[in-house]
Amino acid sequence: MTEPWDYAPAPESRDVAGLRDSYRMFVDGEFVEGSGEPLTTLEPATGQPLAEVSTASGADVDRAVRVARRAFDEVWSRMPGAERAKYLFRIARLIQERARELAVLESLDNGKPIKESRDSDVPTAAAHFFHHAGWADKLGHAGFGPDPRPVGVAGQVIPWNFPLLMLAWKIAPALACGNTVVLKPAETTPLTALVFGDLCRQAGLPPGVVNVLPGAGDVGAALVDHPGVDKVAFTGSTEVGKRIQAAVAGTGKRLTLELGGKAANIVFDDAPLDQAVEGIVNGIFFNQGHVCCAGSRLLVQESVAEEVLAKLRDRIRTLRVGDPLDKNTDVGAINSAEQLARITELADSGEAEGAQRWTSPCRLPERGWFFAPTVFSEVQQSMRIAREEIFGPVLSTLTFRTPEEAIGKANNTPYGLSAGIWTEKGSRILWAAQRLRAGVVWANTFNRFDPTAPFGGYQESGFGREGGRAGLEAYLDV
C-alpha cells in the first residue's frame, strides 16, 4: 500500500502584484484623491489589510460624469470606429503584457485561486477587448441599422466576484460603440479596476473616456441617480438590481441588469458520469461558488443518483482548499467575513430543515475566511438551500425520475440565468434546452464563457445581454 502524499507548496510571489500602500480614484485620465471616506481593502486569505483606497463623494461622481460627457461630446463619439478599435487593441495587449501582475493582484484582493485568475479571468478579460475592438468599425453590420449611434455616458457598477472580468464585460462594448464610462467597482475588490486606469493611461486613451470611482453602495447609488448618465449597467444581487430598476424608472435611462441565479445542473441516467462529476465540481466550486450562474442545484436521475454522489464525494475529497496564491489550490478564500457568515447561516438552515450534509474533510487555514466544499442530499424544493442563492461552495442535490420532472424542478425558481444538461443523446439536449427557462444552457459542460456568445438571464436574474453581437445593442441608440 502506498503512503499518502500531498503536494508541495507552489506559491506565486505576491511581489509580482506591485501592491501599493494606497490607491486613488481615476478621473479625467489622472489618479486623484477622492473626497469620500477612505476604505481599507482586506486580503480574504488572511483577513489583514491590503491597501488604503481613496473613495468618491457625490461631488466626485458629478465631476466624473461631467468629464465623461465632455470626452463623449468632443472626442470619443466623433472618432471613427477604426480609430477607437486601436485603443481597445492596445488595452487588450496591455492586459496580456501585465497578465501576471493582474492575476496576482486579483487573487490577493478577491481570494480566488491564482490558477483561476491566471488561466481564466485575465485571459478572458483581454479576449473581450480584442473581440469588441473588432466590432468598433463594423457596427453598421451588426443588425441594428446602417448607422447606429452611441448612447452617451454609461454608469457601470460591477461586483466583487470577478472584478477585472466584469469590468471588461462592461467597458469593452461601451467603448467599442462610442460611449464613455464611469465605473464603480465593488467596495471589497477595487484594486484591479484602479490598475486598469493605469492601463488606459498607458494605452493613451483620451482623458475622461474611462473613469473609475471606488466606494461603497452610496457611490453606486449616486452614479445611478445622476441625471448626466444615459445608460446604467449593473451586475450584482437581485435585491440591489430591483432598487436600481425602481430608481431609473421614468428617467429615460437605458438599463441592463445581470443579477442572481440558482442554476440547475441536470444529470440524466445516460450521461458520462465521470465527465459529469467534473462538470458538477467546476459548476459549483469554481471561484468558491461566487458565481451568479453557478450550478448550485444538482438534479440527478434516481437510477444513477447514488453512484453520482459517491463519485462526487470522492472527487471533492481531492480538492485542495487554502492559500489563493498557491498554484495547487483548487478552492480559495471566501471574499469577506460578511459573505462567509451568509454561507454558514444558509448551510446551517439546510441541516435544520432535514437535508443530509456532507462536508469535505479537508483542512482549512487557521486564519482568513474559508468554507469547506459541502454537498447536501435529500433536499426538498421548499428548503432555503434549494431556493436562495448561497453564493458559496455549497451544492444542493435533488433527484428526479422522468425528464419532465427534471424540467419542472429545474424551472421551479424565481431565477433564470443558466442551466446545465448532461446526457449522451443530442435529441434530449435539444428537448431539454427548449424547455429550460434560463438565459444560458450548457450541454455536457459548465461555466464556459466566450466574448462572442451573449450572456444574461430573465425573471429575477435580470435582463439584457453582455457579449457577442447581441451585447452591443445595450450601448447603441437603436
Short mmCIF file of C-alpha atoms in Angstrom, two decimals:
data_model
loop_
_atom_site.label_atom_id
_atom_site.label_comp_id
_atom_site.label_asym_id
_atom_site.label_seq_id
_atom_site.Cartn_x
_atom_site.Cartn_y
_atom_site.Cartn_z
CA MET A 1 0.00 0.00 0.00
CA THR A 2 1.40 3.39 -0.97
CA GLU A 3 1.85 6.09 1.63
CA PRO A 4 -0.44 9.10 1.39
CA TRP A 5 1.23 12.16 -0.04
CA ASP A 6 0.45 15.78 -0.61
CA TYR A 7 1.50 18.49 -3.00
CA ALA A 8 4.49 20.60 -2.01
CA PRO A 9 3.64 24.30 -1.73
CA ALA A 10 3.97 26.19 -5.04
CA PRO A 11 3.33 29.81 -4.10
CA GLU A 12 3.23 32.61 -6.62
CA SER A 13 5.19 35.67 -5.49
CA ARG A 14 2.95 38.40 -4.12
CA ASP A 15 5.62 40.93 -5.09
CA VAL A 16 4.53 40.48 -8.72
CA ALA A 17 1.31 42.37 -7.93
CA GLY A 18 3.19 45.62 -7.32
CA LEU A 19 0.91 46.18 -4.35
CA ARG A 20 0.99 49.77 -3.09
CA ASP A 21 0.06 51.12 0.32
CA SER A 22 -2.61 53.37 -1.14
CA TYR A 23 -4.64 53.77 -4.33
CA ARG A 24 -6.52 56.78 -5.69
CA MET A 25 -9.54 57.07 -7.95
CA PHE A 26 -9.08 57.57 -11.71
CA VAL A 27 -10.82 60.59 -13.23
CA ASP A 28 -10.13 62.52 -16.44
CA GLY A 29 -7.02 60.49 -17.20
CA GLU A 30 -5.40 61.08 -13.82
CA PHE A 31 -5.26 59.47 -10.39
CA VAL A 32 -6.72 61.93 -7.89
CA GLU A 33 -7.74 61.93 -4.26
CA GLY A 34 -11.42 61.34 -3.66
CA SER A 35 -13.29 63.38 -1.08
CA GLY A 36 -15.10 60.39 0.40
CA GLU A 37 -14.04 58.43 3.47
CA PRO A 38 -11.05 56.20 2.60
CA LEU A 39 -11.64 52.47 2.79
CA THR A 40 -9.24 49.65 3.59
CA THR A 41 -9.40 46.62 1.33
CA LEU A 42 -8.65 43.33 3.12
CA GLU A 43 -6.94 40.16 1.96
CA PRO A 44 -9.55 37.37 2.26
CA ALA A 45 -6.89 34.70 2.79
CA THR A 46 -5.64 36.40 5.96
CA GLY A 47 -8.22 39.00 6.96
CA GLN A 48 -5.39 41.53 7.06
CA PRO A 49 -5.33 44.96 5.36
CA LEU A 50 -4.01 45.12 1.82
CA ALA A 51 -4.20 48.81 0.93
CA GLU A 52 -5.99 52.05 1.67
CA VAL A 53 -8.23 53.24 -1.15
CA SER A 54 -9.45 56.76 -1.74
CA THR A 55 -13.20 56.85 -2.36
CA ALA A 56 -15.57 59.16 -4.19
CA SER A 57 -18.16 61.56 -2.83
CA GLY A 58 -21.23 62.89 -4.56
CA ALA A 59 -19.17 65.81 -5.86
CA ASP A 60 -16.63 63.39 -7.31
CA VAL A 61 -19.39 61.45 -9.07
CA ASP A 62 -20.67 64.70 -10.56
CA ARG A 63 -17.21 65.64 -11.80
CA ALA A 64 -16.59 62.19 -13.29
CA VAL A 65 -19.89 62.27 -15.18
CA ARG A 66 -19.15 65.77 -16.46
CA VAL A 67 -15.70 64.85 -17.79
CA ALA A 68 -17.15 61.68 -19.33
CA ARG A 69 -19.76 63.84 -21.07
CA ARG A 70 -17.07 66.20 -22.35
CA ALA A 71 -14.98 63.28 -23.64
CA PHE A 72 -18.07 61.82 -25.31
CA ASP A 73 -19.16 65.05 -27.00
CA GLU A 74 -15.76 66.33 -28.07
CA VAL A 75 -13.64 63.25 -28.75
CA TRP A 76 -14.87 59.68 -28.41
CA SER A 77 -18.25 59.69 -30.17
CA ARG A 78 -16.73 61.65 -33.08
CA MET A 79 -13.78 59.31 -33.50
CA PRO A 80 -14.04 56.84 -36.39
CA GLY A 81 -14.63 53.27 -35.28
CA ALA A 82 -11.33 52.11 -36.75
CA GLU A 83 -9.52 54.61 -34.53
CA ARG A 84 -11.45 53.58 -31.42
CA ALA A 85 -10.54 49.99 -32.23
CA LYS A 86 -6.84 50.81 -31.98
CA TYR A 87 -7.26 51.86 -28.35
CA LEU A 88 -9.17 48.69 -27.50
CA PHE A 89 -6.48 46.58 -29.16
CA ARG A 90 -3.83 48.39 -27.12
CA ILE A 91 -5.73 47.79 -23.89
CA ALA A 92 -6.14 44.10 -24.75
CA ARG A 93 -2.43 43.73 -25.42
CA LEU A 94 -1.55 45.58 -22.21
CA ILE A 95 -3.76 43.20 -20.22
CA GLN A 96 -1.80 40.35 -21.76
CA GLU A 97 1.56 42.02 -21.10
CA ARG A 98 0.67 42.68 -17.46
CA ALA A 99 -1.27 39.45 -17.02
CA ARG A 100 0.83 38.05 -14.20
CA GLU A 101 0.63 41.28 -12.22
CA LEU A 102 -3.13 41.50 -12.68
CA ALA A 103 -3.68 37.84 -11.80
CA VAL A 104 -1.73 38.04 -8.54
CA LEU A 105 -3.41 41.30 -7.55
CA GLU A 106 -6.84 39.81 -8.29
CA SER A 107 -6.14 36.76 -6.13
CA LEU A 108 -4.83 38.91 -3.27
CA ASP A 109 -7.83 41.25 -3.34
CA ASN A 110 -10.57 38.74 -4.16
CA GLY A 111 -9.38 35.43 -2.64
CA LYS A 112 -9.76 33.31 -5.78
CA PRO A 113 -7.06 30.73 -6.65
CA ILE A 114 -4.21 32.09 -8.73
CA LYS A 115 -4.73 29.39 -11.35
CA GLU A 116 -8.25 30.73 -11.96
CA SER A 117 -7.27 34.39 -12.17
CA ARG A 118 -4.23 33.45 -14.28
CA ASP A 119 -5.89 30.96 -16.65
CA SER A 120 -9.47 32.24 -16.80
CA ASP A 121 -10.17 35.77 -15.57
CA VAL A 122 -7.28 37.71 -17.08
CA PRO A 123 -7.15 35.94 -20.49
CA THR A 124 -10.92 36.25 -20.89
CA ALA A 125 -10.80 39.95 -19.98
CA ALA A 126 -8.22 40.50 -22.74
CA ALA A 127 -10.36 38.45 -25.14
CA HIS A 128 -13.34 40.75 -24.56
CA PHE A 129 -11.30 43.80 -25.54
CA PHE A 130 -9.90 42.02 -28.61
CA HIS A 131 -13.39 40.91 -29.65
CA HIS A 132 -15.02 44.30 -29.21
CA ALA A 133 -12.13 46.08 -30.92
CA GLY A 134 -13.09 44.07 -33.97
CA TRP A 135 -16.66 45.37 -33.79
CA ALA A 136 -15.79 49.06 -33.41
CA ASP A 137 -15.67 49.77 -37.17
CA LYS A 138 -18.39 47.26 -38.13
CA LEU A 139 -21.35 48.47 -36.06
CA GLY A 140 -23.34 49.22 -39.20
CA HIS A 141 -23.24 45.49 -39.98
CA ALA A 142 -24.32 44.30 -36.52
CA GLY A 143 -28.00 44.20 -37.46
CA PHE A 144 -29.07 47.38 -35.64
CA GLY A 145 -29.45 49.64 -38.67
CA PRO A 146 -26.93 51.11 -41.09
CA ASP A 147 -25.62 53.86 -38.80
CA PRO A 148 -26.25 53.08 -35.11
CA ARG A 149 -25.18 55.81 -32.69
CA PRO A 150 -23.71 55.53 -29.18
CA VAL A 151 -25.97 56.14 -26.21
CA GLY A 152 -23.74 58.57 -24.29
CA VAL A 153 -22.31 58.26 -20.79
CA ALA A 154 -22.54 54.80 -19.26
CA GLY A 155 -22.65 54.40 -15.48
CA GLN A 156 -21.47 50.90 -14.66
CA VAL A 157 -21.49 49.10 -11.30
CA ILE A 158 -19.66 45.77 -11.02
CA PRO A 159 -19.50 43.05 -8.33
CA TRP A 160 -16.66 41.58 -6.27
CA ASN A 161 -16.67 38.02 -7.63
CA PHE A 162 -14.97 38.74 -11.00
CA PRO A 163 -13.63 42.29 -10.64
CA LEU A 164 -11.44 42.52 -13.75
CA LEU A 165 -13.58 40.28 -15.94
CA MET A 166 -16.82 42.12 -15.13
CA LEU A 167 -15.01 45.38 -15.86
CA ALA A 168 -14.09 44.03 -19.31
CA TRP A 169 -17.64 42.81 -19.94
CA LYS A 170 -18.91 46.33 -19.26
CA ILE A 171 -16.22 48.67 -20.58
CA ALA A 172 -15.21 46.89 -23.82
CA PRO A 173 -18.63 47.05 -25.57
CA ALA A 174 -19.30 50.55 -24.24
CA LEU A 175 -16.07 51.91 -25.73
CA ALA A 176 -16.42 49.96 -28.97
CA CYS A 177 -19.82 51.54 -29.54
CA GLY A 178 -18.54 55.07 -28.88
CA ASN A 179 -19.73 55.62 -25.32
CA THR A 180 -17.73 56.91 -22.37
CA VAL A 181 -17.73 55.25 -18.96
CA VAL A 182 -17.88 55.95 -15.25
CA LEU A 183 -17.27 52.68 -13.44
CA LYS A 184 -17.88 51.89 -9.76
CA PRO A 185 -16.01 48.75 -8.65
CA ALA A 186 -17.09 46.70 -5.66
CA GLU A 187 -16.14 48.03 -2.24
CA THR A 188 -14.14 44.92 -1.30
CA THR A 189 -12.29 44.48 -4.63
CA PRO A 190 -11.31 47.82 -6.18
CA LEU A 191 -7.63 47.22 -6.90
CA THR A 192 -7.55 45.69 -10.38
CA ALA A 193 -10.08 48.28 -11.59
CA LEU A 194 -7.74 51.04 -10.44
CA VAL A 195 -4.75 49.37 -12.09
CA PHE A 196 -6.91 49.22 -15.22
CA GLY A 197 -6.94 53.02 -15.06
CA ASP A 198 -3.17 52.86 -15.40
CA LEU A 199 -3.58 50.60 -18.45
CA CYS A 200 -5.89 53.20 -20.00
CA ARG A 201 -3.26 55.86 -19.42
CA GLN A 202 -0.56 53.59 -20.82
CA ALA A 203 -2.67 52.96 -23.92
CA GLY A 204 -3.06 56.71 -24.47
CA LEU A 205 -6.84 56.62 -24.07
CA PRO A 206 -8.19 60.19 -24.25
CA PRO A 207 -8.84 61.68 -20.77
CA GLY A 208 -12.37 61.21 -19.48
CA VAL A 209 -13.27 58.24 -21.68
CA VAL A 210 -12.90 55.84 -18.72
CA ASN A 211 -13.25 56.92 -15.09
CA VAL A 212 -13.07 54.65 -12.01
CA LEU A 213 -14.71 55.68 -8.73
CA PRO A 214 -14.14 53.37 -5.74
CA GLY A 215 -16.54 53.42 -2.82
CA ALA A 216 -19.46 51.75 -1.12
CA GLY A 217 -23.09 51.49 -2.17
CA ASP A 218 -23.71 55.20 -1.78
CA VAL A 219 -21.28 55.92 -4.62
CA GLY A 220 -23.06 53.43 -6.86
CA ALA A 221 -26.42 54.97 -5.96
CA ALA A 222 -25.15 58.48 -6.74
CA LEU A 223 -23.89 57.26 -10.12
CA VAL A 224 -27.16 55.51 -10.98
CA ASP A 225 -29.19 58.57 -9.94
CA HIS A 226 -27.03 61.14 -11.74
CA PRO A 227 -29.04 62.93 -14.46
CA GLY A 228 -25.98 63.05 -16.74
CA VAL A 229 -25.85 59.25 -17.05
CA ASP A 230 -27.59 57.89 -20.15
CA LYS A 231 -27.11 54.17 -19.60
CA VAL A 232 -26.83 52.08 -16.42
CA ALA A 233 -25.30 48.60 -16.37
CA PHE A 234 -25.27 46.61 -13.15
CA THR A 235 -24.11 43.15 -12.17
CA GLY A 236 -24.85 42.06 -8.61
CA SER A 237 -27.60 40.93 -6.31
CA THR A 238 -31.26 40.78 -7.29
CA GLU A 239 -32.19 42.93 -4.29
CA VAL A 240 -29.97 45.81 -5.40
CA GLY A 241 -30.99 45.32 -9.02
CA LYS A 242 -34.63 45.87 -8.11
CA ARG A 243 -33.73 49.10 -6.32
CA ILE A 244 -31.81 50.30 -9.38
CA GLN A 245 -34.70 49.46 -11.67
CA ALA A 246 -37.04 51.49 -9.46
CA ALA A 247 -34.57 54.38 -9.37
CA VAL A 248 -34.23 54.69 -13.16
CA ALA A 249 -37.92 54.08 -13.96
CA GLY A 250 -39.32 57.03 -15.87
CA THR A 251 -35.94 58.73 -16.37
CA GLY A 252 -35.35 57.55 -19.92
CA LYS A 253 -32.07 55.91 -18.96
CA ARG A 254 -31.19 52.64 -20.63
CA LEU A 255 -30.73 49.74 -18.20
CA THR A 256 -29.29 46.25 -18.22
CA LEU A 257 -29.18 44.02 -15.15
CA GLU A 258 -27.30 40.76 -14.60
CA LEU A 259 -28.43 39.53 -11.20
CA GLY A 260 -28.58 36.37 -9.10
CA GLY A 261 -29.14 32.77 -10.06
CA LYS A 262 -29.93 29.32 -8.76
CA ALA A 263 -28.92 27.21 -11.72
CA ALA A 264 -29.95 23.59 -12.20
CA ASN A 265 -27.30 21.14 -13.37
CA ILE A 266 -29.24 18.12 -14.71
CA VAL A 267 -27.62 14.67 -14.94
CA PHE A 268 -29.59 12.07 -16.89
CA ASP A 269 -29.04 8.34 -16.47
CA ASP A 270 -27.21 8.01 -19.79
CA ALA A 271 -24.70 10.77 -19.01
CA PRO A 272 -20.94 10.09 -19.00
CA LEU A 273 -20.79 10.15 -15.21
CA ASP A 274 -17.09 10.81 -14.71
CA GLN A 275 -17.28 13.74 -17.11
CA ALA A 276 -20.45 14.94 -15.40
CA VAL A 277 -18.79 14.85 -11.99
CA GLU A 278 -16.00 17.10 -13.29
CA GLY A 279 -18.63 19.47 -14.65
CA ILE A 280 -20.54 19.45 -11.36
CA VAL A 281 -17.36 20.30 -9.43
CA ASN A 282 -16.48 23.09 -11.85
CA GLY A 283 -20.06 24.33 -11.82
CA ILE A 284 -20.26 24.90 -8.06
CA PHE A 285 -16.72 25.12 -6.66
CA PHE A 286 -15.13 27.35 -9.30
CA ASN A 287 -14.33 30.70 -7.67
CA GLN A 288 -15.55 29.30 -4.31
CA GLY A 289 -19.09 29.24 -5.70
CA HIS A 290 -19.01 33.05 -6.03
CA VAL A 291 -20.63 32.80 -9.46
CA CYS A 292 -24.09 34.09 -10.44
CA CYS A 293 -24.56 31.20 -12.85
CA ALA A 294 -23.12 28.53 -10.52
CA GLY A 295 -24.72 25.09 -10.84
CA SER A 296 -25.85 25.19 -7.22
CA ARG A 297 -28.79 22.78 -7.70
CA LEU A 298 -27.79 19.31 -8.86
CA LEU A 299 -30.70 17.32 -10.33
CA VAL A 300 -29.77 13.64 -10.77
CA GLN A 301 -31.91 10.87 -12.22
CA GLU A 302 -32.80 8.44 -9.42
CA SER A 303 -31.25 5.37 -11.05
CA VAL A 304 -27.75 6.91 -11.00
CA ALA A 305 -28.05 9.25 -8.02
CA GLU A 306 -26.22 7.03 -5.54
CA GLU A 307 -23.35 6.42 -7.97
CA VAL A 308 -23.04 10.10 -8.86
CA LEU A 309 -22.96 11.18 -5.21
CA ALA A 310 -20.31 8.57 -4.38
CA LYS A 311 -18.13 9.69 -7.29
CA LEU A 312 -18.73 13.33 -6.40
CA ARG A 313 -17.64 12.90 -2.78
CA ASP A 314 -14.51 11.04 -3.87
CA ARG A 315 -13.66 13.86 -6.26
CA ILE A 316 -14.33 16.61 -3.75
CA ARG A 317 -12.01 14.94 -1.24
CA THR A 318 -9.15 15.67 -3.63
CA LEU A 319 -9.87 19.41 -3.84
CA ARG A 320 -7.23 21.48 -2.11
CA VAL A 321 -8.57 24.42 -0.10
CA GLY A 322 -6.13 27.07 1.03
CA ASP A 323 -3.76 29.86 0.04
CA PRO A 324 -5.09 31.51 -3.15
CA LEU A 325 -1.54 32.24 -4.30
CA ASP A 326 -0.54 28.56 -4.17
CA LYS A 327 -0.72 27.18 -7.71
CA ASN A 328 -2.02 23.87 -6.30
CA THR A 329 -5.06 25.45 -4.63
CA ASP A 330 -8.45 24.50 -6.09
CA VAL A 331 -10.73 26.44 -3.75
CA GLY A 332 -9.56 29.75 -2.33
CA ALA A 333 -10.87 32.13 0.31
CA ILE A 334 -14.39 33.50 0.74
CA ASN A 335 -14.31 37.16 -0.26
CA SER A 336 -15.43 38.70 3.03
CA ALA A 337 -16.44 37.91 6.58
CA GLU A 338 -20.00 39.01 5.75
CA GLN A 339 -20.24 36.56 2.85
CA LEU A 340 -18.80 33.75 4.97
CA ALA A 341 -21.45 34.42 7.61
CA ARG A 342 -24.22 34.23 4.99
CA ILE A 343 -22.91 30.95 3.57
CA THR A 344 -22.63 29.49 7.05
CA GLU A 345 -26.14 30.57 8.01
CA LEU A 346 -27.71 29.10 4.87
CA ALA A 347 -25.79 25.83 5.20
CA ASP A 348 -26.93 25.54 8.81
CA SER A 349 -30.52 26.08 7.67
CA GLY A 350 -30.18 23.11 5.32
CA GLU A 351 -29.30 20.85 8.23
CA ALA A 352 -32.07 22.33 10.36
CA GLU A 353 -34.64 21.65 7.63
CA GLY A 354 -33.63 18.00 7.34
CA ALA A 355 -31.22 17.77 4.41
CA GLN A 356 -28.22 15.43 4.76
CA ARG A 357 -24.99 17.37 4.91
CA TRP A 358 -21.62 16.09 3.72
CA THR A 359 -18.57 18.33 4.10
CA SER A 360 -15.14 17.72 2.67
CA PRO A 361 -12.68 16.54 5.33
CA CYS A 362 -10.07 18.99 4.01
CA ARG A 363 -8.00 21.07 6.41
CA LEU A 364 -8.87 24.76 6.44
CA PRO A 365 -6.31 27.50 7.10
CA GLU A 366 -6.27 28.86 10.62
CA ARG A 367 -6.69 32.46 9.51
CA GLY A 368 -8.69 34.12 6.77
CA TRP A 369 -12.21 33.32 5.55
CA PHE A 370 -12.64 29.78 4.26
CA PHE A 371 -15.53 27.35 3.87
CA ALA A 372 -15.09 23.66 3.09
CA PRO A 373 -16.86 22.32 -0.03
CA THR A 374 -20.24 20.98 1.08
CA VAL A 375 -22.88 18.78 -0.55
CA PHE A 376 -26.46 18.36 0.65
CA SER A 377 -28.53 15.34 -0.35
CA GLU A 378 -32.22 14.55 0.31
CA VAL A 379 -33.01 18.17 -0.43
CA GLN A 380 -36.63 19.24 -0.86
CA GLN A 381 -37.66 22.06 -3.17
CA SER A 382 -39.16 24.03 -0.29
CA MET A 383 -35.85 24.25 1.59
CA ARG A 384 -33.94 27.53 1.65
CA ILE A 385 -30.82 25.86 0.26
CA ALA A 386 -32.85 24.87 -2.81
CA ARG A 387 -34.39 28.31 -3.32
CA GLU A 388 -32.00 31.02 -2.12
CA GLU A 389 -28.72 31.96 -3.76
CA ILE A 390 -25.97 30.88 -1.35
CA PHE A 391 -23.09 32.26 -3.44
CA GLY A 392 -20.61 29.86 -1.90
CA PRO A 393 -19.21 26.30 -2.24
CA VAL A 394 -22.46 24.59 -1.27
CA LEU A 395 -24.30 22.15 -3.55
CA SER A 396 -27.92 21.07 -3.09
CA THR A 397 -28.85 17.71 -4.62
CA LEU A 398 -32.35 16.70 -5.71
CA THR A 399 -33.45 13.63 -7.67
CA PHE A 400 -35.95 13.05 -10.47
CA ARG A 401 -37.45 10.05 -12.27
CA THR A 402 -38.55 11.38 -15.65
CA PRO A 403 -37.22 14.11 -17.96
CA GLU A 404 -40.45 16.04 -17.46
CA GLU A 405 -39.93 16.02 -13.70
CA ALA A 406 -36.38 17.27 -14.18
CA ILE A 407 -37.57 20.24 -16.22
CA GLY A 408 -40.31 21.01 -13.70
CA LYS A 409 -37.87 21.05 -10.81
CA ALA A 410 -35.24 22.99 -12.75
CA ASN A 411 -37.76 25.72 -13.59
CA ASN A 412 -39.12 25.88 -10.04
CA THR A 413 -37.15 29.02 -9.21
CA PRO A 414 -37.66 32.77 -9.49
CA TYR A 415 -34.28 32.99 -11.26
CA GLY A 416 -33.43 32.23 -14.87
CA LEU A 417 -29.74 32.77 -15.57
CA SER A 418 -28.22 29.42 -16.54
CA ALA A 419 -28.60 25.64 -16.57
CA GLY A 420 -26.62 22.53 -17.46
CA ILE A 421 -27.59 19.27 -19.18
CA TRP A 422 -25.62 16.01 -19.07
CA THR A 423 -26.67 13.24 -21.47
CA GLU A 424 -25.35 11.28 -24.42
CA LYS A 425 -28.44 11.98 -26.53
CA GLY A 426 -28.35 15.08 -28.71
CA SER A 427 -32.12 14.96 -29.08
CA ARG A 428 -32.53 15.06 -25.30
CA ILE A 429 -30.19 18.06 -25.09
CA LEU A 430 -32.30 19.96 -27.61
CA TRP A 431 -35.57 18.85 -25.98
CA ALA A 432 -34.43 19.99 -22.52
CA ALA A 433 -32.78 23.22 -23.67
CA GLN A 434 -36.01 24.33 -25.35
CA ARG A 435 -37.92 23.85 -22.09
CA LEU A 436 -35.49 25.26 -19.54
CA ARG A 437 -36.25 28.83 -18.53
CA ALA A 438 -32.64 30.01 -18.47
CA GLY A 439 -30.72 32.56 -20.49
CA VAL A 440 -27.72 30.26 -20.97
CA VAL A 441 -27.85 26.46 -21.24
CA TRP A 442 -24.66 24.39 -21.33
CA ALA A 443 -24.63 20.83 -22.67
CA ASN A 444 -22.06 18.36 -21.28
CA THR A 445 -20.02 21.23 -19.90
CA PHE A 446 -20.49 24.14 -17.49
CA ASN A 447 -19.16 27.64 -16.87
CA ARG A 448 -17.84 28.10 -20.41
CA PHE A 449 -17.64 31.73 -21.49
CA ASP A 450 -16.66 33.35 -24.76
CA PRO A 451 -16.83 37.01 -25.76
CA THR A 452 -18.59 36.06 -29.00
CA ALA A 453 -21.52 34.49 -27.12
CA PRO A 454 -24.19 36.58 -25.37
CA PHE A 455 -24.75 36.03 -21.65
CA GLY A 456 -27.70 37.06 -19.49
CA GLY A 457 -30.93 35.90 -17.91
CA TYR A 458 -34.50 36.83 -17.23
CA GLN A 459 -37.04 36.72 -14.39
CA GLU A 460 -35.14 37.72 -11.22
CA SER A 461 -31.82 37.11 -12.95
CA GLY A 462 -32.24 40.40 -14.81
CA PHE A 463 -32.47 41.39 -18.46
CA GLY A 464 -30.20 42.40 -21.30
CA ARG A 465 -27.22 40.56 -22.76
CA GLU A 466 -23.47 41.04 -22.48
CA GLY A 467 -21.05 39.71 -25.08
CA GLY A 468 -21.50 38.80 -28.72
CA ARG A 469 -23.40 40.80 -31.29
CA ALA A 470 -26.48 40.90 -29.06
CA GLY A 471 -24.50 42.59 -26.29
CA LEU A 472 -23.77 45.61 -28.50
CA GLU A 473 -27.42 46.68 -28.56
CA ALA A 474 -27.38 47.91 -24.97
CA TYR A 475 -24.75 50.52 -25.91
CA LEU A 476 -26.29 51.68 -29.17
CA ASP A 477 -29.15 54.09 -29.74
CA VAL A 478 -31.30 51.87 -31.95
#
